Coordinates of C-alpha atoms and ligand atoms in Angstrom, one line a residue:
M1 CA -23.2 -11.6 -40.6
P2 CA -22.8 -13.1 -36.7
I3 CA -20.4 -9.9 -36.0
A4 CA -22.8 -7.2 -36.4
A5 CA -25.4 -9.4 -34.7
G6 CA -23.2 -9.7 -31.8
K7 CA -22.6 -5.9 -31.4
M8 CA -26.2 -5.0 -32.0
A9 CA -26.7 -7.6 -29.7
R10 CA -24.4 -5.6 -27.1
A11 CA -25.7 -2.1 -27.7
A12 CA -29.1 -2.9 -26.7
A13 CA -28.1 -4.9 -23.4
I14 CA -26.0 -1.6 -23.4
A15 CA -28.6 0.4 -23.9
A16 CA -30.5 -1.4 -21.5
L17 CA -28.3 -1.1 -19.0
L18 CA -28.1 2.5 -19.4
S19 CA -32.0 3.3 -19.0
L20 CA -31.6 1.3 -15.9
S21 CA -28.7 3.5 -14.4
S22 CA -30.9 6.3 -15.3
A23 CA -34.0 5.6 -14.0
T24 CA -32.3 4.3 -10.2
S25 CA -30.1 7.5 -10.2
L26 CA -33.9 9.8 -9.7
Y27 CA -33.9 7.7 -6.2
S28 CA -30.0 6.9 -5.5
T29 CA -26.7 6.9 -6.9
Y30 CA -25.4 4.8 -3.6
S31 CA -22.9 2.1 -3.9
F32 CA -19.9 0.7 -2.3
N33 CA -16.9 -1.1 -2.8
P34 CA -15.5 -3.0 0.2
L35 CA -11.7 -3.6 -1.4
E36 CA -11.6 0.5 -1.5
H37 CA -11.5 0.4 2.3
L38 CA -9.2 -2.3 3.1
G39 CA -5.9 -0.6 4.8
G40 CA -3.3 -3.0 4.2
V41 CA -5.2 -5.1 2.2
A42 CA -6.8 -3.1 -0.1
P43 CA -6.1 -4.3 -4.1
Y44 CA -4.2 -1.2 -6.0
F45 CA -6.9 1.8 -6.7
E46 CA -6.6 5.4 -7.3
P47 CA -8.0 7.3 -4.0
E48 CA -8.6 10.7 -6.0
D49 CA -8.8 12.2 -2.7
P50 CA -8.5 15.1 -3.3
P51 CA -9.8 14.2 -7.0
T52 CA -7.1 16.9 -8.4
D53 CA -5.9 16.5 -12.7
P54 CA -2.7 14.0 -12.2
D55 CA -1.7 16.0 -15.3
P56 CA 1.1 18.7 -14.2
P57 CA 0.0 22.2 -13.5
Q58 CA -0.3 24.7 -16.5
G59 CA 2.9 26.3 -17.7
C60 CA 4.6 22.9 -16.2
T61 CA 6.4 20.0 -17.6
P62 CA 8.0 16.9 -15.5
V63 CA 11.7 17.1 -15.9
R64 CA 12.7 14.2 -13.1
A65 CA 10.6 12.1 -10.2
A66 CA 11.0 9.3 -7.9
Y67 CA 8.8 7.2 -7.1
L68 CA 8.4 5.0 -3.7
V69 CA 6.0 2.1 -4.1
R70 CA 4.6 -0.6 -1.5
H71 CA 5.4 -4.3 -3.3
A72 CA 2.0 -5.1 -5.4
A73 CA -0.4 -7.7 -3.7
I74 CA 0.8 -11.1 -1.6
Y75 CA -1.3 -13.8 -1.3
A76 CA -1.1 -13.6 2.6
N77 CA 0.6 -11.2 4.9
D78 CA 2.4 -14.0 7.6
F79 CA 0.8 -12.2 10.8
D80 CA -2.6 -11.8 9.0
V81 CA -2.8 -15.4 8.7
D82 CA -1.7 -16.0 12.5
E83 CA -4.0 -14.0 14.1
Y84 CA -7.0 -13.8 12.2
I85 CA -6.9 -15.6 9.4
G86 CA -5.6 -19.2 10.2
P87 CA -7.5 -19.7 13.5
F88 CA -11.4 -19.1 11.2
T89 CA -10.0 -21.7 8.6
D90 CA -8.7 -24.2 11.0
K91 CA -12.1 -23.3 13.4
L92 CA -14.3 -24.0 10.3
Q93 CA -12.2 -27.5 9.6
N94 CA -13.0 -28.2 12.9
V95 CA -16.4 -27.7 13.5
T96 CA -18.5 -29.9 12.1
N97 CA -22.3 -29.2 13.4
V98 CA -23.3 -26.1 11.4
D99 CA -25.5 -26.9 8.4
W100 CA -24.1 -23.8 6.0
S101 CA -25.8 -24.2 3.2
K102 CA -29.3 -23.3 5.2
I103 CA -28.1 -20.1 6.3
P104 CA -28.2 -17.5 3.5
A105 CA -25.6 -15.0 4.4
L106 CA -22.8 -18.0 5.1
S107 CA -24.5 -20.5 2.6
F108 CA -21.2 -20.0 0.0
L109 CA -18.8 -21.4 3.1
S110 CA -20.6 -25.3 2.9
K111 CA -17.8 -25.2 -0.4
W112 CA -15.5 -22.4 0.3
K113 CA -11.8 -23.7 0.4
P114 CA -8.7 -21.1 2.1
P115 CA -6.8 -19.5 -1.0
M116 CA -3.9 -19.4 -0.4
T117 CA -1.7 -22.5 1.1
D118 CA 1.4 -21.7 3.7
A119 CA 4.0 -21.8 1.0
E120 CA 2.4 -19.3 -0.9
E121 CA 2.4 -16.5 2.2
E122 CA 4.4 -13.5 1.9
L123 CA 4.5 -14.2 -2.4
L124 CA 3.5 -12.0 -5.0
T125 CA -0.1 -12.8 -6.5
R126 CA -0.3 -13.0 -10.2
V127 CA -2.7 -10.0 -9.9
G128 CA 0.2 -9.0 -8.4
K129 CA 3.2 -9.3 -10.6
L130 CA 0.1 -7.8 -13.2
E131 CA -0.3 -4.7 -11.7
A132 CA 3.4 -3.8 -11.1
T133 CA 4.3 -4.2 -14.5
Q134 CA 1.0 -2.3 -15.3
L135 CA 2.3 0.3 -13.4
G136 CA 6.0 -0.6 -15.2
V137 CA 4.1 0.5 -18.7
S138 CA 1.7 3.1 -17.1
L139 CA 4.8 5.2 -15.6
S140 CA 6.8 5.0 -19.2
F141 CA 3.5 6.6 -20.5
R142 CA 3.4 9.0 -18.6
Y143 CA 6.8 10.3 -18.5
D144 CA 7.7 9.4 -22.3
N145 CA 10.3 12.6 -22.2
F146 CA 12.3 10.9 -19.8
R147 CA 15.3 9.0 -20.5
T148 CA 14.8 4.8 -19.2
P149 CA 16.0 4.4 -15.8
E150 CA 19.1 2.1 -15.3
R151 CA 18.6 1.2 -12.3
V152 CA 15.6 0.4 -10.1
W153 CA 15.9 -0.1 -6.2
T154 CA 13.9 -2.8 -4.5
S155 CA 14.4 -3.5 -0.2
S156 CA 15.2 -7.4 -0.4
A157 CA 12.6 -9.5 0.8
E158 CA 11.1 -11.5 -2.0
R159 CA 7.7 -9.6 -2.6
T160 CA 9.5 -6.4 -3.3
F161 CA 12.3 -7.9 -5.6
E162 CA 9.7 -9.9 -7.7
S163 CA 7.2 -5.9 -7.0
A164 CA 10.3 -4.7 -9.1
K165 CA 11.3 -7.2 -12.1
S166 CA 7.3 -7.3 -12.6
L167 CA 7.4 -3.1 -13.3
V168 CA 11.1 -3.2 -14.8
R169 CA 9.1 -5.9 -17.3
G170 CA 6.6 -3.7 -18.2
F171 CA 8.9 -0.2 -18.6
E172 CA 11.5 -2.2 -20.6
T173 CA 11.1 -1.9 -24.3
N174 CA 14.0 -3.9 -24.8
D175 CA 15.2 -6.7 -22.9
N176 CA 17.9 -6.4 -20.4
T177 CA 17.4 -2.7 -19.8
I178 CA 17.1 -1.5 -16.8
N179 CA 18.8 -3.3 -13.9
V180 CA 17.1 -3.8 -10.3
V181 CA 19.2 -3.0 -6.9
T182 CA 19.0 -4.9 -3.8
I183 CA 19.4 -3.6 -0.5
Y184 CA 19.5 -5.0 1.9
E185 CA 16.7 -5.3 5.2
S186 CA 19.8 -4.8 7.7
E187 CA 18.6 -4.5 11.4
Q188 CA 21.6 -2.3 11.5
A189 CA 22.1 0.2 8.2
G190 CA 20.5 3.0 10.3
A191 CA 18.8 5.8 8.0
N192 CA 20.9 4.2 4.8
A193 CA 17.9 1.5 3.6
L194 CA 14.7 1.3 2.2
T195 CA 13.2 -0.7 5.4
P196 CA 14.6 2.1 8.0
Y197 CA 11.9 1.9 10.5
K198 CA 14.2 -1.9 11.0
S199 CA 17.0 -0.2 12.3
C200 CA 15.3 2.1 14.8
P201 CA 15.1 0.4 17.8
A202 CA 12.5 3.5 18.5
Y203 CA 10.0 2.0 16.1
S204 CA 8.0 -0.9 17.1
S205 CA 6.2 -2.9 14.1
S206 CA 3.2 -3.7 17.0
A207 CA 2.5 0.3 17.9
G208 CA -0.9 0.9 17.8
S209 CA -2.5 -2.3 18.2
K210 CA -4.1 -1.7 21.8
Q211 CA -5.8 1.3 20.1
A212 CA -6.8 -0.2 17.5
G213 CA -8.1 -3.8 19.4
V214 CA -10.5 -0.9 21.2
Y215 CA -12.2 0.3 17.6
Q216 CA -12.0 -3.2 16.8
D217 CA -14.0 -4.7 19.4
K218 CA -16.2 -2.1 19.0
F219 CA -16.8 -2.3 15.5
T220 CA -17.6 -6.2 16.1
K221 CA -19.8 -6.5 18.7
P222 CA -22.9 -6.0 16.5
I223 CA -21.3 -8.2 13.6
V224 CA -20.4 -11.2 16.3
A225 CA -23.6 -11.2 17.5
R226 CA -25.6 -11.2 14.2
L227 CA -23.3 -13.8 12.8
N228 CA -24.3 -16.2 16.2
S229 CA -27.8 -15.8 15.8
L230 CA -27.1 -17.6 12.2
A231 CA -24.8 -20.2 13.6
P232 CA -24.4 -20.3 17.2
S233 CA -22.2 -23.8 17.8
F234 CA -19.2 -21.4 15.4
N235 CA -19.0 -19.0 18.3
F236 CA -17.7 -16.1 16.2
T237 CA -15.2 -14.0 17.9
S238 CA -14.2 -10.6 17.1
D239 CA -10.8 -11.8 15.0
D240 CA -13.4 -14.3 13.2
I241 CA -14.8 -11.0 11.3
Y242 CA -11.4 -9.4 11.2
G243 CA -9.8 -11.9 9.5
M244 CA -13.1 -12.9 7.1
M245 CA -13.0 -9.5 6.1
E246 CA -9.4 -9.3 4.9
L247 CA -10.4 -12.8 3.3
C248 CA -12.3 -10.2 0.9
G249 CA -9.1 -8.4 0.0
Y250 CA -6.3 -11.2 -0.2
E251 CA -9.2 -13.8 -1.9
S252 CA -10.1 -10.5 -4.4
V253 CA -6.0 -11.0 -5.4
I254 CA -5.4 -14.6 -5.4
R255 CA -9.0 -15.5 -7.1
G256 CA -10.3 -12.5 -8.8
S257 CA -13.3 -12.2 -6.4
S258 CA -14.4 -13.0 -3.3
P259 CA -18.0 -14.1 -1.5
F260 CA -16.7 -12.4 1.9
C261 CA -16.9 -9.1 0.0
D262 CA -20.6 -9.5 -0.4
L263 CA -22.4 -6.8 1.1
D264 CA -25.2 -8.8 2.7
L265 CA -22.8 -10.7 4.6
F266 CA -20.8 -7.2 5.7
T267 CA -22.9 -3.6 5.3
P268 CA -20.7 -0.8 4.0
D269 CA -20.9 0.4 7.4
D270 CA -19.4 -2.3 9.0
W271 CA -16.2 -2.1 6.5
L272 CA -16.0 1.5 7.3
G273 CA -15.6 0.3 11.0
W274 CA -12.9 -1.9 9.5
E275 CA -11.3 0.7 7.5
Y276 CA -11.3 3.2 10.8
T277 CA -9.3 -0.1 12.7
A278 CA -6.7 -0.1 10.5
D279 CA -6.4 4.0 10.4
V280 CA -5.9 3.7 14.3
Q281 CA -3.2 1.0 14.1
Y282 CA -1.3 2.7 11.4
H283 CA -1.5 6.3 12.7
Y284 CA -0.4 5.3 16.2
N285 CA 2.3 3.0 14.1
V286 CA 3.9 5.1 10.9
G287 CA 1.5 8.1 11.2
Y288 CA 0.9 11.3 12.8
G289 CA 0.4 9.6 16.5
N290 CA 3.9 8.3 16.5
P291 CA 6.9 10.9 17.2
V292 CA 9.3 8.7 15.4
S293 CA 7.3 8.5 12.1
G294 CA 8.8 11.7 10.4
V295 CA 11.9 10.7 11.5
V296 CA 12.1 7.2 9.9
G297 CA 10.3 9.2 6.9
L298 CA 13.0 12.3 6.1
P299 CA 15.9 10.6 4.6
W300 CA 14.5 9.6 1.7
L301 CA 12.2 12.6 1.4
N302 CA 15.7 14.6 1.8
A303 CA 18.2 11.6 -0.8
T304 CA 15.7 12.2 -2.9
A305 CA 15.1 16.1 -3.1
D306 CA 19.2 15.6 -3.2
L307 CA 18.4 13.2 -7.0
L308 CA 16.3 15.9 -8.0
F309 CA 18.2 18.8 -7.9
K310 CA 21.6 17.3 -9.1
P311 CA 22.9 19.2 -12.3
A312 CA 21.3 17.8 -15.6
D313 CA 24.9 16.5 -16.9
D314 CA 25.9 14.8 -13.9
P315 CA 26.4 11.4 -15.7
T316 CA 25.0 9.7 -13.1
V317 CA 21.5 11.2 -13.3
Q318 CA 18.6 9.0 -14.1
D319 CA 15.1 11.0 -15.4
L320 CA 13.1 8.7 -13.1
Y321 CA 13.5 6.8 -9.4
V322 CA 11.5 4.0 -8.3
S323 CA 12.2 2.1 -5.2
F324 CA 10.8 -1.1 -3.9
T325 CA 9.9 -1.3 -0.2
H326 CA 7.2 -2.1 2.8
R327 CA 4.1 -0.8 3.7
E328 CA 5.3 1.1 6.8
L329 CA 7.8 3.1 4.5
P330 CA 5.5 5.0 2.1
P331 CA 3.6 6.5 5.1
T332 CA 6.8 7.6 7.0
V333 CA 7.5 9.9 4.4
L334 CA 3.9 11.3 3.7
V335 CA 4.5 12.4 7.4
A336 CA 7.6 13.3 7.2
M337 CA 6.2 15.8 4.2
G338 CA 3.4 16.6 6.4
L339 CA 0.9 15.6 4.0
F340 CA -2.8 13.8 5.0
N341 CA -2.6 15.6 8.4
N342 CA -5.4 15.2 10.3
S343 CA -4.5 18.6 12.0
E344 CA -3.9 20.2 9.3
F345 CA -6.6 23.0 8.8
G346 CA -7.9 23.3 13.0
G347 CA -6.2 21.8 16.0
S348 CA -1.8 21.0 16.4
E349 CA 0.6 19.1 17.1
A350 CA -0.4 18.3 20.8
T351 CA -3.8 17.2 19.6
I352 CA -3.3 15.1 17.0
N353 CA -3.7 11.7 18.8
S354 CA -7.9 13.6 19.8
T355 CA -8.2 13.1 15.9
M356 CA -8.8 9.4 15.7
P357 CA -11.1 8.6 18.5
L358 CA -11.9 5.3 20.0
D359 CA -14.7 5.1 20.6
R360 CA -16.4 6.7 17.1
I361 CA -15.6 7.0 13.6
N362 CA -13.9 10.4 12.7
H363 CA -15.1 10.1 9.1
R364 CA -13.4 13.9 7.9
R365 CA -10.3 12.5 8.7
A366 CA -7.3 13.0 6.1
W367 CA -5.9 9.9 7.3
K368 CA -7.0 6.9 5.6
S369 CA -4.7 3.9 5.2
S370 CA -6.5 2.8 2.2
H371 CA -5.3 5.8 0.8
V372 CA -2.2 5.8 1.4
L373 CA -0.8 1.9 2.0
P374 CA -3.4 -0.2 -0.5
F375 CA -0.7 -2.5 -2.2
L376 CA 1.7 -1.3 -4.5
S377 CA 0.6 2.4 -3.4
N378 CA 2.9 4.9 -4.8
I379 CA 4.1 8.6 -3.9
A380 CA 6.1 10.3 -6.3
I381 CA 7.5 13.6 -5.8
E382 CA 8.2 15.2 -9.3
K383 CA 10.3 17.7 -10.5
L384 CA 8.8 20.6 -12.9
N385 CA 10.2 23.3 -15.0
C386 CA 7.6 25.5 -14.4
T387 CA 7.8 29.7 -15.1
S388 CA 5.8 30.3 -11.7
C389 CA 7.4 28.0 -9.0
S390 CA 10.1 28.3 -6.8
H391 CA 13.2 26.0 -6.2
Q392 CA 14.1 28.8 -3.3
G393 CA 10.3 27.9 -1.5
F394 CA 10.7 24.3 -2.3
L395 CA 14.4 23.7 -0.1
Q396 CA 13.1 26.0 2.4
Y397 CA 10.0 23.9 2.8
L398 CA 12.8 21.1 3.5
K399 CA 14.6 23.0 5.3
D400 CA 11.3 23.5 8.0
R401 CA 10.4 19.5 7.5
N402 CA 14.5 18.7 8.5
D403 CA 14.4 21.0 11.2
Q404 CA 11.2 19.0 12.4
F405 CA 12.4 15.7 12.1
H406 CA 16.4 15.5 11.5
G407 CA 18.6 13.5 13.8
Y408 CA 17.7 9.9 12.8
S409 CA 20.1 7.5 14.9
E410 CA 19.7 10.0 18.4
R411 CA 15.6 9.7 18.2
C412 CA 15.7 6.2 17.0
G413 CA 17.9 5.6 20.2
V414 CA 20.0 3.1 17.5
D415 CA 21.5 0.6 20.1
Y416 CA 24.4 -0.2 17.2
Q417 CA 28.2 1.5 16.6
N418 CA 27.9 2.6 12.7
S419 CA 24.5 4.2 12.5
T420 CA 24.1 7.2 9.2
D421 CA 21.5 9.6 9.7
V422 CA 21.4 9.9 5.3
L423 CA 20.6 7.5 2.7
T424 CA 23.4 6.9 0.1
I425 CA 21.8 4.3 -1.4
Y426 CA 21.5 6.2 -4.9
T427 CA 24.9 7.9 -5.1
D428 CA 27.5 5.4 -3.4
P429 CA 29.4 3.2 -5.7
K430 CA 29.8 0.3 -3.2
V431 CA 26.3 -0.2 -4.4
G432 CA 26.8 -1.9 -7.1
N433 CA 24.8 -1.3 -10.3
G434 CA 22.6 -5.1 -9.7
T435 CA 21.2 -7.3 -12.1
S436 CA 19.0 -7.2 -15.0
V437 CA 16.3 -9.5 -15.1
G438 CA 15.0 -11.3 -18.3
K439 CA 12.4 -11.3 -19.4
R440 CA 9.5 -14.2 -18.0
F441 CA 8.7 -16.0 -20.8
L442 CA 11.7 -16.1 -23.4
R443 CA 11.7 -19.8 -24.7
E444 CA 13.0 -18.7 -28.5
T445 CA 11.8 -22.1 -29.7
E446 CA 7.8 -20.9 -28.6
V447 CA 8.1 -17.7 -30.3
W448 CA 6.3 -17.8 -33.9
Ligands
NAG1 C1 -9.5 -27.7 16.0 O1 -9.2 -29.4 16.5 C2 -8.0 -29.3 17.1 C3 -8.3 -30.9 17.2 O2 -8.8 -31.3 18.3 C4 -7.5 -28.7 17.9 O3 -6.3 -28.9 19.0 C5 -7.5 -27.3 17.7 O4 -7.4 -26.2 18.4 C6 -8.9 -26.7 17.0 N1 -8.6 -25.5 16.4 C7 -9.6 -24.9 16.5 C8 -9.3 -23.3 16.2 O5 -10.6 -24.7 16.6
NAG2 C1 26.9 -1.2 10.5 O1 27.4 -2.7 10.4 C2 26.7 -3.9 10.7 C3 27.3 -5.3 10.8 O2 28.7 -5.2 10.0 C4 26.0 -3.5 9.1 O3 25.2 -5.1 8.4 C5 25.0 -2.4 8.7 O4 25.0 -2.5 7.4 C6 26.1 -1.1 8.8 N1 25.7 -0.6 8.7 C7 26.2 0.7 8.3 C8 25.0 2.7 8.3 O5 27.2 0.6 7.3
NAG3 C1 -16.3 -18.3 22.1 O1 -14.8 -18.5 22.1 C2 -14.2 -17.6 22.8 C3 -13.1 -16.3 22.7 O2 -12.2 -18.0 21.7 C4 -14.6 -18.6 24.3 O3 -13.9 -17.6 25.6 C5 -15.7 -18.8 24.7 O4 -15.9 -19.6 25.7 C6 -16.5 -19.2 23.6 N1 -17.7 -19.8 24.0 C7 -18.1 -21.3 23.9 C8 -19.1 -21.7 23.4 O5 -17.5 -22.0 23.1
NAG4 C1 0.3 18.8 11.4 O1 -0.2 19.8 11.5 C2 -0.6 20.5 13.2 C3 -1.8 22.5 12.7 O2 -1.3 22.8 11.3 C4 0.9 21.3 12.8 O3 0.9 21.7 14.0 C5 2.0 20.4 12.6 O4 3.4 20.1 13.2 C6 1.9 19.2 11.6 N1 2.3 18.0 11.5 C7 3.2 17.7 11.2 C8 3.9 16.3 11.5 O5 3.3 18.2 9.9
NAG5 C1 0.1 10.1 20.3 O1 -0.1 8.9 21.4 C2 1.1 8.0 21.5 C3 1.1 7.2 21.7 O2 0.5 7.0 23.3 C4 2.5 8.7 21.8 O3 3.0 8.2 22.1 C5 2.3 10.2 21.6 O4 2.9 11.3 21.8 C6 1.0 11.1 21.4 N1 1.0 12.2 20.9 C7 0.8 13.7 21.1 C8 1.3 14.9 20.2 O5 0.3 13.2 22.5
NAG6 C1 12.4 24.2 -19.1 O1 11.1 24.5 -20.1 C2 11.9 25.8 -20.6 C3 11.1 27.2 -21.7 O2 10.0 26.0 -22.1 C4 12.9 25.2 -22.0 O3 13.5 25.9 -22.4 C5 13.9 24.5 -21.6 O4 14.9 23.5 -21.6 C6 13.2 23.6 -20.0 N1 14.2 23.2 -19.2 C7 14.3 21.2 -18.6 C8 15.4 20.6 -17.9 O5 13.5 20.6 -18.7
NAG7 C1 19.9 16.2 4.4 O1 20.3 17.1 2.9 C2 20.9 18.0 3.5 C3 21.9 18.7 1.9 O2 22.2 17.4 1.5 C4 22.3 17.4 4.2 O3 22.9 18.9 5.0 C5 21.2 16.3 5.4 O4 22.5 16.2 6.3 C6 20.9 15.6 5.1 N1 20.2 15.2 6.0 C7 19.5 14.1 6.1 C8 18.5 13.9 8.0 O5 19.1 13.4 5.6
NAG8 C1 28.2 0.6 -12.3 O1 28.1 1.7 -13.7 C2 29.4 2.3 -14.4 C3 28.7 2.8 -15.4 O2 27.9 2.3 -16.3 C4 30.4 2.0 -14.0 O3 31.5 2.8 -14.4 C5 30.8 1.3 -13.2 O4 32.4 0.6 -13.1 C6 30.0 -0.1 -12.5 N1 29.9 -0.7 -11.1 C7 30.0 -2.1 -11.1 C8 30.3 -2.0 -10.0 O5 30.2 -2.7 -12.1

């Protein structure tokens, strides 16, 4: 009975593993996964921070929900390639006087080839497509009492559109029942797009680089020294280190694993330094350190609140709204909502920047980009039917947030004529019904 024998062998192997882990747990349970500390390059994971029960509270049932989702994993972001990864891989090709095979932590470099080509930059990887499809399936499980949505919205970039398509394929039970609606990534859309930061002149995509650079220099200094002592003629720079660590994330979502993630190459503290550098960047870019963040995020929150409270007999209403965007929007919505605020308990609006010092890591911060904007990061707002939870209370909260962040066009310093402060894509008939996506593998002759 080969099958039973196989099962027994496996059972024995599992028993051996179990006894091993219970033996080691007497001394240490430390484990560290760099992929959960990679900010915008982190593959999808659910941080469970705080580890609250994802099920609705006792006595409540979700009756409507809206999701804002960052696109899934891509081969590489062009900025990351131009600034960090490209210069490192070019230098690796140029430098021929290092015998990598003799350097234990770096020996893989003697055979390693970059995982992405120029043509693949910005495209979804297979892991990305699979994970977006998986999110579609898991949303259909989570909301099995909801009607299938008619439309899913996405900003117009290929990576967001393809993510939306993959999610739809996972969600649909029959082909072509859900349409994807594309919203152009205009620089003059005012608040009425899924990329309102692009039409906000007061937002700058480089905000935070200066501050992040200070911490990058600090955390990479000992790593540069360590690697240069191993391979002096390579002349590792701070940006090389940053790019090598980014490659851990990108290569993992392209090839399934990466030698750059090896903890013998970069230690857990090295990764925490990388993560903090990213968190400083996003704090000043799309977080609490940028006065315009909440202004950019509010219109989505506000439009979503409207959708969730539309009367159930409105024929246009959906039970589930899903929208795809880029990494910038979800964090600004979190600021508009007042979530992951480092100052919430102690401190004030005025001292928020001091919660992200540039000379050491604030390990107790609430603002962690790895939790807020990994690939496929998604924010959900659910309307719950409960006996104890008040609509009035929510409206008061929404009014407070509006008082704090209203006035998109004025506060963005809009310099074009026809701006708007309101997001209307979900209800404006002019936006249209979108198009269906088809099945990727539908070739009748090959189906049996
Ligand atoms: C690689 O070598 C070429 C040709 O010598 C040079 O132009 C280029 O700047 C070098 N690149 C790096 C990253 O060293
Ligand atoms: C304003 O006009 C420009 C150019 O016609 C258009 O691209 C943009 O979407 C408009 N913005 C709004 C908010 O209607
Ligand atoms: C090492 O790289 C840095 C930064 O690019 C450069 O300024 C320095 O001259 C290089 N040193 C050597 C020895 O090549
Ligand atoms: C963050 O928390 C502080 C302290 O409670 C508060 O003053 C500030 O308004 C909050 N920031 C936002 C954007 O909600
Ligand atoms: C935090 O720093 C940013 C960038 O210097 C600045 O624009 C912002 O006003 C600061 N926030 C506070 C509350 O001082
Ligand atoms: C909310 O729950 C109550 C009590 O279970 C039920 O009667 C009502 O139909 C529910 N409403 C919705 C919108 O699901
Ligand atoms: C928020 O929604 C309210 C009520 O629908 C509306 O009056 C207000 O203009 C909206 N503000 C923004 C910024 O969307
Ligand atoms: C969109 O769908 C609705 C409902 O099915 C229909 O009434 C409307 O005419 C459609 N709009 C377009 C632009 O096709």
